[in-house]
Tab-separated table of C-alpha atoms and ligand atoms in Angstrom:
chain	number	residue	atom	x	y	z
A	721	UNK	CA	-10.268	31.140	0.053
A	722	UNK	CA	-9.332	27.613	1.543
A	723	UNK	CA	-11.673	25.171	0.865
A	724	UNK	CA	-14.233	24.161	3.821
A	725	UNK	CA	-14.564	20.235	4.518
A	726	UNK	CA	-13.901	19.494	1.235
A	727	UNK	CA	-12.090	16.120	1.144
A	728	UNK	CA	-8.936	16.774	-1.348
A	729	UNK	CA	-6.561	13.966	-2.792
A	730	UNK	CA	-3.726	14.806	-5.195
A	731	UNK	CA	-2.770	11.679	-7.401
A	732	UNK	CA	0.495	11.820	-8.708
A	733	UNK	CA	1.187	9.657	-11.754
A	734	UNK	CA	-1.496	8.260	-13.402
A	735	UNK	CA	-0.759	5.167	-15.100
A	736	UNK	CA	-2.142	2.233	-14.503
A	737	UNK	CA	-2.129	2.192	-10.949
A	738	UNK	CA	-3.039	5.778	-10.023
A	739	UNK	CA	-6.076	5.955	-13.227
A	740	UNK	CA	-7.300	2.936	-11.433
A	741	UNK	CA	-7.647	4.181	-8.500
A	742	UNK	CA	-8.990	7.431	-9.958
A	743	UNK	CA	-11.827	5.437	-11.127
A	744	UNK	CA	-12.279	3.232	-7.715
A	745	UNK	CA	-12.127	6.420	-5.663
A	746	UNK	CA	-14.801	8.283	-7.963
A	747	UNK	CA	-16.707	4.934	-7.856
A	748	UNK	CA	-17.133	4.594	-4.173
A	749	UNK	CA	-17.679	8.915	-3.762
A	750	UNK	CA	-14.819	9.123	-0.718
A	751	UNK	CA	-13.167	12.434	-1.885
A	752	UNK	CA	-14.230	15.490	-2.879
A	753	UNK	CA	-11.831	16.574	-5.356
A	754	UNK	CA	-9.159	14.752	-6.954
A	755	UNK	CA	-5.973	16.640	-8.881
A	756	UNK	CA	-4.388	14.116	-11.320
A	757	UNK	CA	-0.713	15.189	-11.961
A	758	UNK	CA	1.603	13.954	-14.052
A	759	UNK	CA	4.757	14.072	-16.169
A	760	UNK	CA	3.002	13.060	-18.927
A	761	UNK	CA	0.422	15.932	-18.836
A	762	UNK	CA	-1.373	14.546	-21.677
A	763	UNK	CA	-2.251	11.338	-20.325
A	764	UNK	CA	-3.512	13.022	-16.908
A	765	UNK	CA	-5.495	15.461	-19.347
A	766	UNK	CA	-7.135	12.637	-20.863
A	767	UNK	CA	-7.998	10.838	-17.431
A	768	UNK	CA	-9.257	13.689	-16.463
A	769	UNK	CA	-12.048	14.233	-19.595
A	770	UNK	CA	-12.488	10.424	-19.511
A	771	UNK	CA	-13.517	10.053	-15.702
A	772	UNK	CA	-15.478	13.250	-16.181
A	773	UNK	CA	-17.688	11.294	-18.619
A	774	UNK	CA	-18.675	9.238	-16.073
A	775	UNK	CA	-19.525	11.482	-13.253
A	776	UNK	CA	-22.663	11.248	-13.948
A	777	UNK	CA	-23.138	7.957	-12.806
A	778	UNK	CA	-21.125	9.114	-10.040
A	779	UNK	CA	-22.704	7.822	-6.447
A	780	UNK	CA	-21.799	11.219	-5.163
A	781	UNK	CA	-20.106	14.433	-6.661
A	782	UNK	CA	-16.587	14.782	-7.276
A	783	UNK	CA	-14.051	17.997	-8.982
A	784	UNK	CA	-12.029	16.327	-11.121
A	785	UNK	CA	-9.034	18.567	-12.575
A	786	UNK	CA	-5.515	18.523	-14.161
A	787	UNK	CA	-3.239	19.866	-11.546
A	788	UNK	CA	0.105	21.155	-11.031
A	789	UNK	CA	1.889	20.825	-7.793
A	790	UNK	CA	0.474	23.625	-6.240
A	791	UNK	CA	-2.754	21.833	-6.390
A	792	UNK	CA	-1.229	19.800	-3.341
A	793	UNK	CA	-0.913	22.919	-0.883
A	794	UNK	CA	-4.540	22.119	0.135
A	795	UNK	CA	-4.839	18.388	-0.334
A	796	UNK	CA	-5.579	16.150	2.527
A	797	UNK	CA	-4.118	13.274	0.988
A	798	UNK	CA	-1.400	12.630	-1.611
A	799	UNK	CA	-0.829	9.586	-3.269
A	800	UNK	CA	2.033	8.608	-5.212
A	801	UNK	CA	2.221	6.211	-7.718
A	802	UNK	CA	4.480	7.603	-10.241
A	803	UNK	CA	7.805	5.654	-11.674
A	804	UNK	CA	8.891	3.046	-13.406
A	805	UNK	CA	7.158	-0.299	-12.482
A	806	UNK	CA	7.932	-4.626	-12.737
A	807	UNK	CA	8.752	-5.751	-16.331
A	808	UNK	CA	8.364	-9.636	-16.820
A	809	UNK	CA	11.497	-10.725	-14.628
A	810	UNK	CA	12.188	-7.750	-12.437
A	811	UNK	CA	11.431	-7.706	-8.209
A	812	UNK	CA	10.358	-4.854	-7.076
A	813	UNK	CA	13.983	-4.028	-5.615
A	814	UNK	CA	15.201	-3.564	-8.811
A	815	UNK	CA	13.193	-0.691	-9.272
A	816	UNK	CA	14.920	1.877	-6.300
A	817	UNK	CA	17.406	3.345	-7.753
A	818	UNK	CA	14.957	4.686	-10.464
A	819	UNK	CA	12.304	5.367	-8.455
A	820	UNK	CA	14.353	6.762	-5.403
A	821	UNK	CA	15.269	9.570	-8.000
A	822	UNK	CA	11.873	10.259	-9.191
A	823	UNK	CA	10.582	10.571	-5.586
A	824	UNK	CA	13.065	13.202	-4.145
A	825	UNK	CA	11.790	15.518	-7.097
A	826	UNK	CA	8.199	14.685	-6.791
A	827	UNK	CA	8.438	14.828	-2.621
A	828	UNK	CA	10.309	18.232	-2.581
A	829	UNK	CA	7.804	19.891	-4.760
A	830	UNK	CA	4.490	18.464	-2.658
A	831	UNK	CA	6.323	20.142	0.305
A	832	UNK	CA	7.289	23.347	-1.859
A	833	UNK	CA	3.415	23.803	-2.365
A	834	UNK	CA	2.926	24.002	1.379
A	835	UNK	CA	1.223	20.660	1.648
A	836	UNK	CA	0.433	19.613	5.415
A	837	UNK	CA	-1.630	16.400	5.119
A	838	UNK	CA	-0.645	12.824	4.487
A	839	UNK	CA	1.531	11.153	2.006
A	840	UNK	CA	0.248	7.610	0.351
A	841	UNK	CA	3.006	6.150	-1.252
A	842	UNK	CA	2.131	3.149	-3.961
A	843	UNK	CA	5.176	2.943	-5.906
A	844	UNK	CA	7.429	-0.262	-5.548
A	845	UNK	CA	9.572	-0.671	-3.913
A	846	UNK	CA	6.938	0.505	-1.780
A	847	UNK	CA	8.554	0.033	1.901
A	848	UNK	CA	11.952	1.734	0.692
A	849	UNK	CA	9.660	4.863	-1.049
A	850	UNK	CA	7.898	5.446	1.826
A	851	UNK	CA	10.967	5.441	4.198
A	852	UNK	CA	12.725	7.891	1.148
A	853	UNK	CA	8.913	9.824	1.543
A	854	UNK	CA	9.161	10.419	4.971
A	855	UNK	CA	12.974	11.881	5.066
A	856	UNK	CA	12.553	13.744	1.770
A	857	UNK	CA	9.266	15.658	3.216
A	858	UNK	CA	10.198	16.101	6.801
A	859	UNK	CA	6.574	14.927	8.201
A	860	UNK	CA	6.700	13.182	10.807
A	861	UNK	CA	6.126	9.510	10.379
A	862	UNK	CA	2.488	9.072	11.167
A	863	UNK	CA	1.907	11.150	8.278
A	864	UNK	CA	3.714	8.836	5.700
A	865	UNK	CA	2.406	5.805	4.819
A	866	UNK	CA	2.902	3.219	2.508
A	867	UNK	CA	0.265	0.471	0.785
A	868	UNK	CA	2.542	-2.026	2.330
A	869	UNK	CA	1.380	-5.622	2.320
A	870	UNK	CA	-3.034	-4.444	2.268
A	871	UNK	CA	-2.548	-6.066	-1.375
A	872	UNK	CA	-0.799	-8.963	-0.656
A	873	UNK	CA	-3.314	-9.808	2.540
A	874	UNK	CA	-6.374	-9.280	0.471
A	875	UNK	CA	-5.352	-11.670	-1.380
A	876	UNK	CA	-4.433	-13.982	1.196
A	877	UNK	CA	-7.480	-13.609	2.187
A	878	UNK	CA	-9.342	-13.870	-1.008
A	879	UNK	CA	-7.553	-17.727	-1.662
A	880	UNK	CA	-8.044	-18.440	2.005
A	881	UNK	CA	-11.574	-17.728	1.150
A	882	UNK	CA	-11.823	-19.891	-1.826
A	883	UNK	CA	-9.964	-22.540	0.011
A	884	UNK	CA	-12.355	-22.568	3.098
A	885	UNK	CA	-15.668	-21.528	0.741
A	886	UNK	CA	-16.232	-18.537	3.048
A	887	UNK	CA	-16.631	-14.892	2.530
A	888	UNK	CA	-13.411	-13.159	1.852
A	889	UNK	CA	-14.663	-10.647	4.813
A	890	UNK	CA	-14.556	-13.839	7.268
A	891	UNK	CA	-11.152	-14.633	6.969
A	892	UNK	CA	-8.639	-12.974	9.492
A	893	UNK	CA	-5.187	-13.249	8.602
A	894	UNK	CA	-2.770	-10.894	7.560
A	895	UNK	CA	1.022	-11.139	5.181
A	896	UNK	CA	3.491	-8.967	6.693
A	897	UNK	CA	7.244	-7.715	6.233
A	898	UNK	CA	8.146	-6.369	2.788
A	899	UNK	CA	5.971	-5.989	0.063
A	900	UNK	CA	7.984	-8.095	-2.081
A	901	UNK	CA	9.917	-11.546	-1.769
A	902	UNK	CA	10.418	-11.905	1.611
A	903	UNK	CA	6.903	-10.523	2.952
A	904	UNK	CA	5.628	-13.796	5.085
A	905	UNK	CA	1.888	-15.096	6.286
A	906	UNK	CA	1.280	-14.836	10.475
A	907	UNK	CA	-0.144	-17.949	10.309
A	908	UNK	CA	-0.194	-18.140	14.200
A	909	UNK	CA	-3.007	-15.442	14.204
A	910	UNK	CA	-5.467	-16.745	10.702
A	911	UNK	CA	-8.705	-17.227	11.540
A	912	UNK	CA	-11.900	-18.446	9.646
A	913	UNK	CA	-14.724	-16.414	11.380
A	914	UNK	CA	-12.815	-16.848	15.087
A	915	UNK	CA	-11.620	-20.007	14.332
A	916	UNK	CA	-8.151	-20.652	14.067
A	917	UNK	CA	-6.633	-22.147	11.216
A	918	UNK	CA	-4.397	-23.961	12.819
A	919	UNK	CA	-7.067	-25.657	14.514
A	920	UNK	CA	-9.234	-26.392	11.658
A	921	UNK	CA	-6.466	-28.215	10.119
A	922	UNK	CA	-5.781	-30.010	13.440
A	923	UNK	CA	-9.612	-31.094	13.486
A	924	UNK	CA	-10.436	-31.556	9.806
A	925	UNK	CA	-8.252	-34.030	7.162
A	926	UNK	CA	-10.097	-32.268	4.473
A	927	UNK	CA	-7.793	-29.211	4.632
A	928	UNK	CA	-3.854	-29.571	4.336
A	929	UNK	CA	-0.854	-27.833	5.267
A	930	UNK	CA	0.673	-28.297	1.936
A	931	UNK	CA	-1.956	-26.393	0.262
A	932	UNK	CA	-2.254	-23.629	3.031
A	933	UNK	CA	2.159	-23.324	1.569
A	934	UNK	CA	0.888	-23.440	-1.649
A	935	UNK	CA	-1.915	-20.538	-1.141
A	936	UNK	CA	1.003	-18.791	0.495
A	937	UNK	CA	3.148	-18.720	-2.890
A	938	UNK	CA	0.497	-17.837	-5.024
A	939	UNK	CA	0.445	-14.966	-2.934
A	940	UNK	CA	3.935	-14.025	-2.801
A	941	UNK	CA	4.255	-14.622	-6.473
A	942	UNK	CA	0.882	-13.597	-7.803
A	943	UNK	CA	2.429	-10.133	-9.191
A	944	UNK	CA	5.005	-12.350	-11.343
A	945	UNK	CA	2.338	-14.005	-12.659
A	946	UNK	CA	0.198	-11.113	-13.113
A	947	UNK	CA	2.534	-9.363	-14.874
A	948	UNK	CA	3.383	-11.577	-17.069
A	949	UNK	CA	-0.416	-12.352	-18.513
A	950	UNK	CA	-1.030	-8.831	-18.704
A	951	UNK	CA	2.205	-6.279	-18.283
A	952	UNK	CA	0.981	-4.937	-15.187
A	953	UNK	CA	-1.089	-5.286	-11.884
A	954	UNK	CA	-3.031	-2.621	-10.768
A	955	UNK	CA	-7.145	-3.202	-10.239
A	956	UNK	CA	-6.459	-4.520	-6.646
A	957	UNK	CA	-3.930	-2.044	-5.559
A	958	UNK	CA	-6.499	0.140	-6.741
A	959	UNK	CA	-9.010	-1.013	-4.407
A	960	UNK	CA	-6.671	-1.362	-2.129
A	961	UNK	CA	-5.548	2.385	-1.931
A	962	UNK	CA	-9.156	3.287	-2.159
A	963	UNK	CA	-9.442	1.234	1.263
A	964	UNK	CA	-6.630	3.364	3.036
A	965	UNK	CA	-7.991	6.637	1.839
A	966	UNK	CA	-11.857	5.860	2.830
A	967	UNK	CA	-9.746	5.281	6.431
A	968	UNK	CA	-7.989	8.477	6.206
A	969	UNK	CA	-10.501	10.797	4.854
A	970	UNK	CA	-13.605	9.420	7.245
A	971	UNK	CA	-11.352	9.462	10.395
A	972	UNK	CA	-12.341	5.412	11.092
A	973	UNK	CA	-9.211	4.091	12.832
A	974	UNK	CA	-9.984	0.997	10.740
A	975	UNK	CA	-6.659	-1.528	11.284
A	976	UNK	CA	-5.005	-1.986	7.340
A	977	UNK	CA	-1.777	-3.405	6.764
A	978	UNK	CA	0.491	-0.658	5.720
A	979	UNK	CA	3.880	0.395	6.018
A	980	UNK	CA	4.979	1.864	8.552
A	981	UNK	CA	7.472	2.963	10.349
A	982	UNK	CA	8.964	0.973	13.255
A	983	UNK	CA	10.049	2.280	16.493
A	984	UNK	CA	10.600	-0.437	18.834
A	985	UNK	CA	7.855	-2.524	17.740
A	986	UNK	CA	8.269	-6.248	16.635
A	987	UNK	CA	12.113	-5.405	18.195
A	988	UNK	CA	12.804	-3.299	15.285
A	989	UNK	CA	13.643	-0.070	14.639
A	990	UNK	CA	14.078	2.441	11.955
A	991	UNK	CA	12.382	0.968	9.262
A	992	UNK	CA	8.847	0.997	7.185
A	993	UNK	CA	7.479	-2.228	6.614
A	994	UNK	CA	4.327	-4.028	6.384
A	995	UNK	CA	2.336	-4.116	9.768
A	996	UNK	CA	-1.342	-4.227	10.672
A	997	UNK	CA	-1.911	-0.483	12.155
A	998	UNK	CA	-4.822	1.959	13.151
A	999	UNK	CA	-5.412	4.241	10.074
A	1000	UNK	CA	-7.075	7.123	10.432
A	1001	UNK	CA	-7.429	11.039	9.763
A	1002	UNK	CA	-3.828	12.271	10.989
A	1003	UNK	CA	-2.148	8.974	9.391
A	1004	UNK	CA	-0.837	5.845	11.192
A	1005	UNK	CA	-2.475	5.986	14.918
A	1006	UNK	CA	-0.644	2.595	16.047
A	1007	UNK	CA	1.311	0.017	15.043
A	1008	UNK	CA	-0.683	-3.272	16.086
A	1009	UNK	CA	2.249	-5.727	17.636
A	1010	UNK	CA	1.318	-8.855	16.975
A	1011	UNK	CA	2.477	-12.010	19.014
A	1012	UNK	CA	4.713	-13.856	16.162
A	1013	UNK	CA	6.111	-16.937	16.969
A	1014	UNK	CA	9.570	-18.045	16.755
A	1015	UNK	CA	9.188	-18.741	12.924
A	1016	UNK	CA	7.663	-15.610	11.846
A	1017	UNK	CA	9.386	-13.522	14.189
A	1018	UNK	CA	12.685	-14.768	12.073
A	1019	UNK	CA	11.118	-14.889	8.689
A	1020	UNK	CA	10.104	-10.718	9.469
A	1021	UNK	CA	13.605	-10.049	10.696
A	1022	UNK	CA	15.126	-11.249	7.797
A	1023	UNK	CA	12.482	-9.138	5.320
A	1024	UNK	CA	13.592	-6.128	8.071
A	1025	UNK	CA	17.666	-6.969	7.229
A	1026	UNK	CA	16.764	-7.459	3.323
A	1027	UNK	CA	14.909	-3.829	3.257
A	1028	UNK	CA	17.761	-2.341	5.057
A	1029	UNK	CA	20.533	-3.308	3.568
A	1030	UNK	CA	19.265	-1.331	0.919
A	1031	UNK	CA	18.087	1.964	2.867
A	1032	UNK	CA	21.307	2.062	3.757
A	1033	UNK	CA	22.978	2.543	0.488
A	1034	UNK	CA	20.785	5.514	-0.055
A	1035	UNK	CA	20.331	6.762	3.649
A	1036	UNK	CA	23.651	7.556	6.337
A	1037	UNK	CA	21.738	6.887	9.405
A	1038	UNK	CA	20.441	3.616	9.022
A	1039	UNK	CA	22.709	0.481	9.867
B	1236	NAD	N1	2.146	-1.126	-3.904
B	1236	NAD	C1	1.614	-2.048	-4.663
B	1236	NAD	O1	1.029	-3.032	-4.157
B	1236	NAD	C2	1.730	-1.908	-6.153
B	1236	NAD	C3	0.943	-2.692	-7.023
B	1236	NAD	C4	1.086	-2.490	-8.391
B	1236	NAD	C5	2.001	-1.559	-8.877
B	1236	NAD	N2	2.745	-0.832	-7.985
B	1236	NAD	C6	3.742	0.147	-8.420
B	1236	NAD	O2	3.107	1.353	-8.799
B	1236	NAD	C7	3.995	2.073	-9.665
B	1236	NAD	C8	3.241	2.560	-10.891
B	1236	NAD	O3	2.889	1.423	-11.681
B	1236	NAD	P1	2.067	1.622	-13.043
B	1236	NAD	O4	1.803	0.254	-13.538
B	1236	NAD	O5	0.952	2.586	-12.822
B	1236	NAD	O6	3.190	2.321	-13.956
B	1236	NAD	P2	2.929	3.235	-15.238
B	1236	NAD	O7	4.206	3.260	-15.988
B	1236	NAD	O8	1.672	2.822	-15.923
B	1236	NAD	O9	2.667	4.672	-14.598
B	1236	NAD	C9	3.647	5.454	-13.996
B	1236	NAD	C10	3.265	6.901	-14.237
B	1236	NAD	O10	4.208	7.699	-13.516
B	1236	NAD	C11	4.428	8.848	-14.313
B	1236	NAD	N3	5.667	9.489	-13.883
B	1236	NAD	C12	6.935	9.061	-14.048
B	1236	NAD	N4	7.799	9.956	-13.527
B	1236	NAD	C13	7.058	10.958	-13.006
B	1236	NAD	C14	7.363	12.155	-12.326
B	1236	NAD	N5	8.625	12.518	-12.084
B	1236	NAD	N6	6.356	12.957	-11.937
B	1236	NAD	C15	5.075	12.622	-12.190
B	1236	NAD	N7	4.719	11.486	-12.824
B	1236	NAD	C16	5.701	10.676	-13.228
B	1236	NAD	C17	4.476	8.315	-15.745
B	1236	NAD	O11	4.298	9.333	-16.692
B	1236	NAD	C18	3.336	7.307	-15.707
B	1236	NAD	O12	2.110	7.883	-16.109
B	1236	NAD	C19	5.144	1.098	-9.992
B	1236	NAD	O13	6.262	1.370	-9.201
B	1236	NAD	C20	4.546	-0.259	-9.624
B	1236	NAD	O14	5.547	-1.201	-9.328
B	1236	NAD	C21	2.601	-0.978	-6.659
């Protein structure tokens, strides 16, 4: 018998991304039950018995199990963050034509299972997975969405909220466009509490464009720097995935940036890329259209042209 309002999420791959967010999600007692899957069935085994040692500490109950694909037929939510990821040197372009591979396998057997919820994608490069997500499965596009930029504008956030010595929760501003190289900060529409940034810098000689640039590159470039301390970045995507699926599961039409897919909006078309947008139990509600200016309305069409260049080596219909 189907389950009855039991919140289910299907990971698939668990390395270091998807065990993180294993542990966040069991941490913060969003989901019901959680299916690990991977190629590597011993390392989901061992996730599995591992996070199971801690459920007891658990805020709230959750079924932990090694799963097959099957597993996903009654899912709610599955997340994908299987595939190859950065080594020291690598953008997370290089990575489709590995990944793009993986993910027509992995997509076609979610569907086989009879799966009718949403898709999560986490693996880079994110905005082209997600696009290759949404054609492989055949969902419409509400249901597909991708972690987009929420990493990269927490933390914008997070050094805006060093910079200004506020709470990270008081700062307003979002990084669009790709998750990757080109992604950009709307600096037109930052605020500290409602304040805009623009203005405090306009008012106050304490605080200087130059270092706003500079918080901007640390941004853009904190994964190359992450990686190579440590190999790999995945506590804050973590969190981060955790974030969308609390949205999802609880129905809370909170506004995340994601990708997804544009229809029109920001005068662009065909395409999933990093946008703030109303998340909540049937997927992507609405794309929020934010008033760029001139600047960042060029910067985002150029991350739009960079992202399909290369859709369209792997997909007819988009020019
Ligand atoms: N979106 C983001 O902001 C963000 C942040 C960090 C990492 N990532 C991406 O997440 C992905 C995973 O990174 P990671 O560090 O966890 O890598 P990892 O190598 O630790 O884990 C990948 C896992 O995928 C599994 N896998 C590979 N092929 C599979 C298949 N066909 N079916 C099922 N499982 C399969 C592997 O066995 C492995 O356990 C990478 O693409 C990385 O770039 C995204």
């Amino acid at each position: 018998m189907k389950k009855q309002c039991m919140n289910r999420v299907a990971v698939i791959g668990t390395g270091f991304v998807g065990s993180s967010y294993a542990f966040a999600l069991m941490n913060q007692g969003i989901a019901d039950e959680l299916v690990l899957i991977d190629v590597n069935k011993e390392k989901a085994k061992g996730d599995v018995m591992d996070l199971n040692h801690g459920k007891v500490f658990a805020p709230k109950p959750m079924n932990i199990w090694h799963g097959d694909y099957q597993d996903c037929q009654d899912a709610d939510l599955v997340v994908i963050c299987a595939g190859a990821n950065q080594k020291p040197g690598e953008t997370r372009l290089d990575l489709v034509d590995k990944n793009i591979n993986i993910f027509k396998t992995i997509v076609d057997s979610v569907m086989k299972s009879g799966f009718d919820g949403v898709f999560l994608v986490a693996t880079n490069p994110v905005d082209i997975l997600t696009y290759a997500t949404w054609k492989f499965s055949g969902l419409p596009k509400e249901r597909v969405i991708g972690s987009g930029t929420i990493l990269d504008t927490a933390r914008f956030r997070f050094l805006l909220s060093e910079y200004f010595q506020v709470a990270p929760t008081n700062v307003h501003a979002y990084i669009i466009g790709e998750h990757g190289d080109t992604e950009l900060p709307v600096w037109s529409h930052a605020e500290i509490g409602s304040i805009p940034v623009e203005q405090i810098l306009a008012q106050n000689n304490n605080y200087k464009k130059e270092d706003l640039e500079n918080i901007f590159i640390n941004v853009r470039d904190a994964a190359y720097q992450i990686i190579e301390k440590k190999g790999a970045t995945y506590y804050g995507i973590a969190m981060g995935l955790v974030r969308i699926t609390r949205a999802i599961l609880h129905n809370e039409n909170a506004i995340l940036t994601v990708s997804a897919y544009l229809d029109g909006q920001y005068n662009e078309k065909n395409v999933y890329i990093g946008v703030p947008a109303v998340i909540n139990r049937n997927g992507i509600r609405e794309v929020m259209e934010l008033k760029l200016n001139e600047t960042e309305q060029q910067q985002f069409h150029h991350s739009v042209t960079v992202l399909k260049d290369i859709l369209s080596r792997h997909f007819d219909e988009v020019k």
